[in-house]
Amino acid sequence: MDVRTLCLGALMGGDATGYEIRKMFEDGTFSHFQIASLGSIYPALTKLTQDGLVTFVEQEQENRPDKKIYCLTSEGRRKFIRTLLQVRPAEDRYRSDILFTLTFAEELPVEMTEALIDEFAARHEAMTQMIDPHNPDKPHSAANPGRDEDGNLKPGCQFVAGLGQAMCEASLKFIRENKQGLIDDLKTFKANKP
Amino acid sequence: MDVRTLCLGALMGGDATGYEIRKMFEDGTFSHFQIASLGSIYPALTKLTQDGLVTFVEQEQENRPDKKIYCLTSEGRRKFIRTLLQVRPAEDRYRSDILFTLTFAEELPVEMTEALIDEFAARHEAMTQMIDPHNPDKPHSAANPGRDEDGNLKPGCQFVAGLGQAMCEASLKFIRENKQGLIDDLKTFKANKP
DNA sequence: ATTGACTATATCAATTCGATATATGACAAT
DNA sequence: ATTGTCATATATCGAATTGATATAGTCAAT
C-alpha cells in the first residue's frame, strides 16, 4: 500500500493537515502498524490534489506558516474503498534492530544485552499506552480518529487496537519470564567459550 | 540498520551466497524481524567486497550461473561487532496492510472482514511454524544459522525465536477470542447505520 | 507441451526515508 | 541572559530500498 492510499485512509477520519496525518502514523491511530514520513506525505497530498481525490483550504495563521487543511472528495472516498476491495494486502512485515542485535548476544557484553532487552520492553510498554483507546492522556485530536459522532470507537479500530495490545502484552510477559534465563545462559555460554 | 550491516550479520553464521542471504530474510532465521530484498543485497555485497569486509570465491556450476560464496574477513567481523556496539538501534516498526484495512471494517462487506482476519491468522500460523527452532521440516541450511558446532541453538537466537512465537501465539489467541465479537458488532453497527 | 517453482546473479525505475531548511513561540536548563 | 530543545507547519532532495524484470537452466506437475 503506497503512501497515497495511506493518506486517503487517514482523511477518512476527517479533514487534516499533512502534519496531522504524519502524527497519525507517528503517535496516533495507525502508529503501531503503519509508517509514513513527511517526505512522502507531502508529495502524496500534492499528487492526490492534482488527481482530484482531495482538496484543501488554506488557513492563515498568525506568526506561523499557513495550514493546508486537506479534505477527501467523494471521488477520493470511492477510490479508497475500491482500493481496499481490490488490492491484495501485502505481507505483514516487522522490523526490529534490537531483535536482530540480540541474535548476536554471544558476541556482546552481557550488560549490553540486558540494556537492549530493557529498551525493547520500555518501547513496548510505551506502545501499549499509545494504543490503549481508554488512555485518558490520549487527546481526542485529529491524530486519533476512528470514532463516530458519539465518541464511540468503531468496531474495526477497537479490534485492531486490542490485537496490538495483546501482542505488546505477550512480548512484555515473555521478557519478564525469560530475560533472566537468557542472561544466565549467556554467562555460562561465555564461561565455556572464552 | 542498513542492508550492508544486515549482510555482515548474515555472514556471521557462516559463508553464504547472496541468494542464501535473501532466504535468511525471506524464510530463515531473520525472517520474522528483518527484511532485505535481492535488489539491495547484491549491491551491498559488491560494496562490502570493495571495502574489504567480505571476500568471495566463485564456484562454477554445471548448467547454472556461477555461485559467489561470500565470506566475512576478520575486518568485516570486527566492523560488524563495532557497529552493533555503537549504533543506537532504530525504533521497531511493524507494518500491516491487513490491520490498516481492518480499521475501515465498517466500510467493507462483513465477508471481506472475515476473510481478512482469516488471512491474518493463516499468515501468523505459518510464521510460528517458520520460527519454531524445533520444527523438524526446517532444514539445517545456510538460511538457518544461529547454531554452534554441536547443533545447539545459541541463547540469543533462542530468546528471539521464543519472543516471536509468543507474539504470534498472542495474536492468534486474540483472534480466536474476538473475531466473532467483531463480526457481530459490525452487523449491528451496519444495521443501525444503513 | 507448457505452466509454474527453484536456483542464481544482476540491473533499474519508482518509491520512500531521513535529514535539512525555513519560520516562530514556549519552556526548561545552564 | 542565553542556549537548547520541543512543537507547529510546509517543503525539498540525496540516498537507500523495494519490487519488477531479464537471463538461464532444472525439475515436477498438469
mmCIF file of C-alpha atoms in Angstrom, chain A residues 34-181:
data_model
loop_
_atom_site.group_PDB
_atom_site.id
_atom_site.type_symbol
_atom_site.label_atom_id
_atom_site.label_comp_id
_atom_site.label_asym_id
_atom_site.label_seq_id
_atom_site.Cartn_x
_atom_site.Cartn_y
_atom_site.Cartn_z
ATOM 1 C CA GLN A 34 1.854 1.580 9.556
ATOM 2 C CA ILE A 35 4.592 4.057 8.774
ATOM 3 C CA ALA A 36 4.773 7.146 6.614
ATOM 4 C CA SER A 37 7.212 10.024 6.764
ATOM 5 C CA LEU A 38 6.637 13.691 5.981
ATOM 6 C CA GLY A 39 8.923 13.386 2.984
ATOM 7 C CA SER A 40 6.425 11.031 1.393
ATOM 8 C CA ILE A 41 3.188 12.504 2.775
ATOM 9 C CA TYR A 42 3.540 15.993 1.307
ATOM 10 C CA PRO A 43 4.285 14.838 -2.243
ATOM 11 C CA ALA A 44 1.443 12.308 -1.917
ATOM 12 C CA LEU A 45 -1.034 15.041 -0.948
ATOM 13 C CA THR A 46 0.115 17.167 -3.876
ATOM 14 C CA LYS A 47 -0.432 14.268 -6.245
ATOM 15 C CA LEU A 48 -3.828 13.464 -4.744
ATOM 16 C CA THR A 49 -4.876 17.086 -5.194
ATOM 17 C CA GLN A 50 -3.833 17.004 -8.842
ATOM 18 C CA ASP A 51 -5.862 13.826 -9.334
ATOM 19 C CA GLY A 52 -8.933 15.385 -7.714
ATOM 20 C CA LEU A 53 -9.064 12.869 -4.869
ATOM 21 C CA VAL A 54 -8.563 15.512 -2.185
ATOM 22 C CA THR A 55 -8.991 19.268 -1.938
ATOM 23 C CA PHE A 56 -7.595 21.715 0.571
ATOM 24 C CA VAL A 57 -8.371 25.081 2.072
ATOM 25 C CA GLU A 58 -5.540 27.287 3.174
ATOM 26 C CA GLN A 59 -5.904 28.635 6.670
ATOM 27 C CA GLU A 60 -3.859 31.655 7.623
ATOM 28 C CA GLN A 61 -2.176 31.602 10.997
ATOM 29 C CA GLU A 62 -0.575 34.351 12.999
ATOM 30 C CA ASN A 63 3.178 34.045 13.193
ATOM 31 C CA ARG A 64 3.084 30.589 11.696
ATOM 32 C CA PRO A 65 3.133 29.140 8.216
ATOM 33 C CA ASP A 66 -0.294 28.685 6.682
ATOM 34 C CA LYS A 67 -2.118 25.456 7.319
ATOM 35 C CA LYS A 68 -3.407 23.456 4.399
ATOM 36 C CA ILE A 69 -6.401 21.514 5.592
ATOM 37 C CA TYR A 70 -7.000 18.575 3.313
ATOM 38 C CA CYS A 71 -10.388 17.018 2.690
ATOM 39 C CA LEU A 72 -11.435 13.870 0.822
ATOM 40 C CA THR A 73 -13.542 14.409 -2.275
ATOM 41 C CA SER A 74 -16.368 11.958 -2.923
ATOM 42 C CA GLU A 75 -14.227 10.524 -5.693
ATOM 43 C CA GLY A 76 -11.318 10.159 -3.274
ATOM 44 C CA ARG A 77 -13.557 8.321 -0.879
ATOM 45 C CA ARG A 78 -14.791 5.974 -3.574
ATOM 46 C CA LYS A 79 -11.275 5.405 -4.854
ATOM 47 C CA PHE A 80 -10.053 4.493 -1.377
ATOM 48 C CA ILE A 81 -12.824 1.957 -0.745
ATOM 49 C CA ARG A 82 -12.287 0.472 -4.195
ATOM 50 C CA THR A 83 -8.575 0.104 -3.464
ATOM 51 C CA LEU A 84 -9.305 -1.702 -0.199
ATOM 52 C CA LEU A 85 -11.648 -4.058 -2.006
ATOM 53 C CA GLN A 86 -9.347 -4.760 -4.925
ATOM 54 C CA VAL A 87 -5.750 -4.691 -3.731
ATOM 55 C CA ARG A 88 -4.421 -7.845 -2.186
ATOM 56 C CA PRO A 89 -2.853 -6.740 1.104
ATOM 57 C CA ALA A 90 0.918 -7.101 1.208
ATOM 58 C CA GLU A 91 2.604 -9.431 3.678
ATOM 59 C CA ASP A 92 2.980 -8.083 7.170
ATOM 60 C CA ARG A 93 6.497 -7.064 7.986
ATOM 61 C CA TYR A 94 8.017 -6.485 11.336
ATOM 62 C CA ARG A 95 11.403 -4.862 11.551
ATOM 63 C CA SER A 96 13.431 -4.732 14.732
ATOM 64 C CA ASP A 97 17.066 -3.751 15.002
ATOM 65 C CA ILE A 98 17.008 -4.701 18.657
ATOM 66 C CA LEU A 99 15.955 -8.295 17.993
ATOM 67 C CA PHE A 100 18.491 -8.533 15.181
ATOM 68 C CA THR A 101 21.207 -7.372 17.563
ATOM 69 C CA LEU A 102 20.055 -9.778 20.275
ATOM 70 C CA THR A 103 20.581 -12.606 17.815
ATOM 71 C CA PHE A 104 24.290 -11.932 18.283
ATOM 72 C CA ALA A 105 24.112 -11.671 22.065
ATOM 73 C CA GLU A 106 27.056 -14.076 22.443
ATOM 74 C CA GLU A 107 29.346 -11.509 20.842
ATOM 75 C CA LEU A 108 28.266 -8.633 23.099
ATOM 76 C CA PRO A 109 28.847 -7.715 26.737
ATOM 77 C CA VAL A 110 26.115 -9.170 28.914
ATOM 78 C CA GLU A 111 25.293 -5.691 30.231
ATOM 79 C CA MET A 112 24.525 -4.570 26.716
ATOM 80 C CA THR A 113 22.208 -7.499 26.134
ATOM 81 C CA GLU A 114 20.377 -6.605 29.291
ATOM 82 C CA ALA A 115 20.148 -2.945 28.270
ATOM 83 C CA LEU A 116 18.788 -3.926 24.853
ATOM 84 C CA ILE A 117 16.091 -6.086 26.386
ATOM 85 C CA ASP A 118 15.148 -3.311 28.801
ATOM 86 C CA GLU A 119 14.952 -0.855 25.939
ATOM 87 C CA PHE A 120 12.766 -3.258 23.970
ATOM 88 C CA ALA A 121 10.475 -3.641 26.968
ATOM 89 C CA ALA A 122 10.322 0.100 27.580
ATOM 90 C CA ARG A 123 9.369 0.794 23.986
ATOM 91 C CA HIS A 124 6.641 -1.824 24.046
ATOM 92 C CA GLU A 125 5.407 -0.502 27.350
ATOM 93 C CA ALA A 126 5.121 2.935 25.760
ATOM 94 C CA MET A 127 3.340 1.393 22.803
ATOM 95 C CA THR A 128 0.623 -0.200 24.946
ATOM 96 C CA GLN A 129 -0.017 3.216 26.444
ATOM 97 C CA MET A 130 -0.230 4.719 22.986
ATOM 98 C CA ILE A 131 -2.562 2.062 21.643
ATOM 99 C CA ASP A 132 -4.941 1.963 24.586
ATOM 100 C CA PRO A 133 -8.166 3.643 23.463
ATOM 101 C CA HIS A 134 -9.179 4.247 27.085
ATOM 102 C CA ASN A 135 -5.968 6.057 27.916
ATOM 103 C CA PRO A 136 -7.076 9.376 29.426
ATOM 104 C CA ASP A 137 -3.974 11.364 28.410
ATOM 105 C CA LYS A 138 -4.585 10.486 24.804
ATOM 106 C CA PRO A 139 -6.092 13.541 23.182
ATOM 107 C CA HIS A 140 -9.163 13.447 21.003
ATOM 108 C CA SER A 141 -7.235 15.167 18.262
ATOM 109 C CA ALA A 142 -7.072 14.773 14.520
ATOM 110 C CA ALA A 143 -4.325 12.215 15.144
ATOM 111 C CA ASN A 144 -6.851 9.926 16.848
ATOM 112 C CA PRO A 145 -9.802 9.376 14.578
ATOM 113 C CA GLY A 146 -11.707 6.085 14.398
ATOM 114 C CA ARG A 147 -14.622 7.306 16.457
ATOM 115 C CA ASP A 148 -18.168 8.049 15.459
ATOM 116 C CA GLU A 149 -20.160 11.150 16.369
ATOM 117 C CA ASP A 150 -20.907 9.885 19.877
ATOM 118 C CA GLY A 151 -17.223 9.352 20.604
ATOM 119 C CA ASN A 152 -17.509 5.576 20.455
ATOM 120 C CA LEU A 153 -14.563 3.720 18.986
ATOM 121 C CA LYS A 154 -15.537 1.980 15.782
ATOM 122 C CA PRO A 155 -15.550 -1.848 15.943
ATOM 123 C CA GLY A 156 -12.730 -2.272 13.417
ATOM 124 C CA CYS A 157 -10.467 0.150 15.256
ATOM 125 C CA GLN A 158 -11.252 -1.453 18.566
ATOM 126 C CA PHE A 159 -10.349 -4.884 17.233
ATOM 127 C CA VAL A 160 -7.060 -3.692 15.765
ATOM 128 C CA ALA A 161 -6.161 -1.823 18.939
ATOM 129 C CA GLY A 162 -6.950 -4.893 21.024
ATOM 130 C CA LEU A 163 -4.788 -7.049 18.794
ATOM 131 C CA GLY A 164 -1.892 -4.621 19.127
ATOM 132 C CA GLN A 165 -2.268 -4.584 22.894
ATOM 133 C CA ALA A 166 -2.336 -8.358 23.043
ATOM 134 C CA MET A 167 0.893 -8.590 21.065
ATOM 135 C CA CYS A 168 2.623 -5.959 23.218
ATOM 136 C CA GLU A 169 1.497 -7.632 26.410
ATOM 137 C CA ALA A 170 2.694 -11.003 25.159
ATOM 138 C CA SER A 171 6.140 -9.662 24.413
ATOM 139 C CA LEU A 172 6.364 -7.958 27.799
ATOM 140 C CA LYS A 173 5.248 -11.149 29.526
ATOM 141 C CA PHE A 174 7.818 -13.171 27.607
ATOM 142 C CA ILE A 175 10.564 -10.779 28.648
ATOM 143 C CA ARG A 176 9.522 -10.898 32.294
ATOM 144 C CA GLU A 177 9.661 -14.681 32.204
ATOM 145 C CA ASN A 178 12.755 -15.229 30.083
ATOM 146 C CA LYS A 179 15.138 -12.319 30.483
ATOM 147 C CA GLN A 180 16.960 -13.672 33.492
ATOM 148 C CA GLY A 181 17.215 -17.101 31.887
#
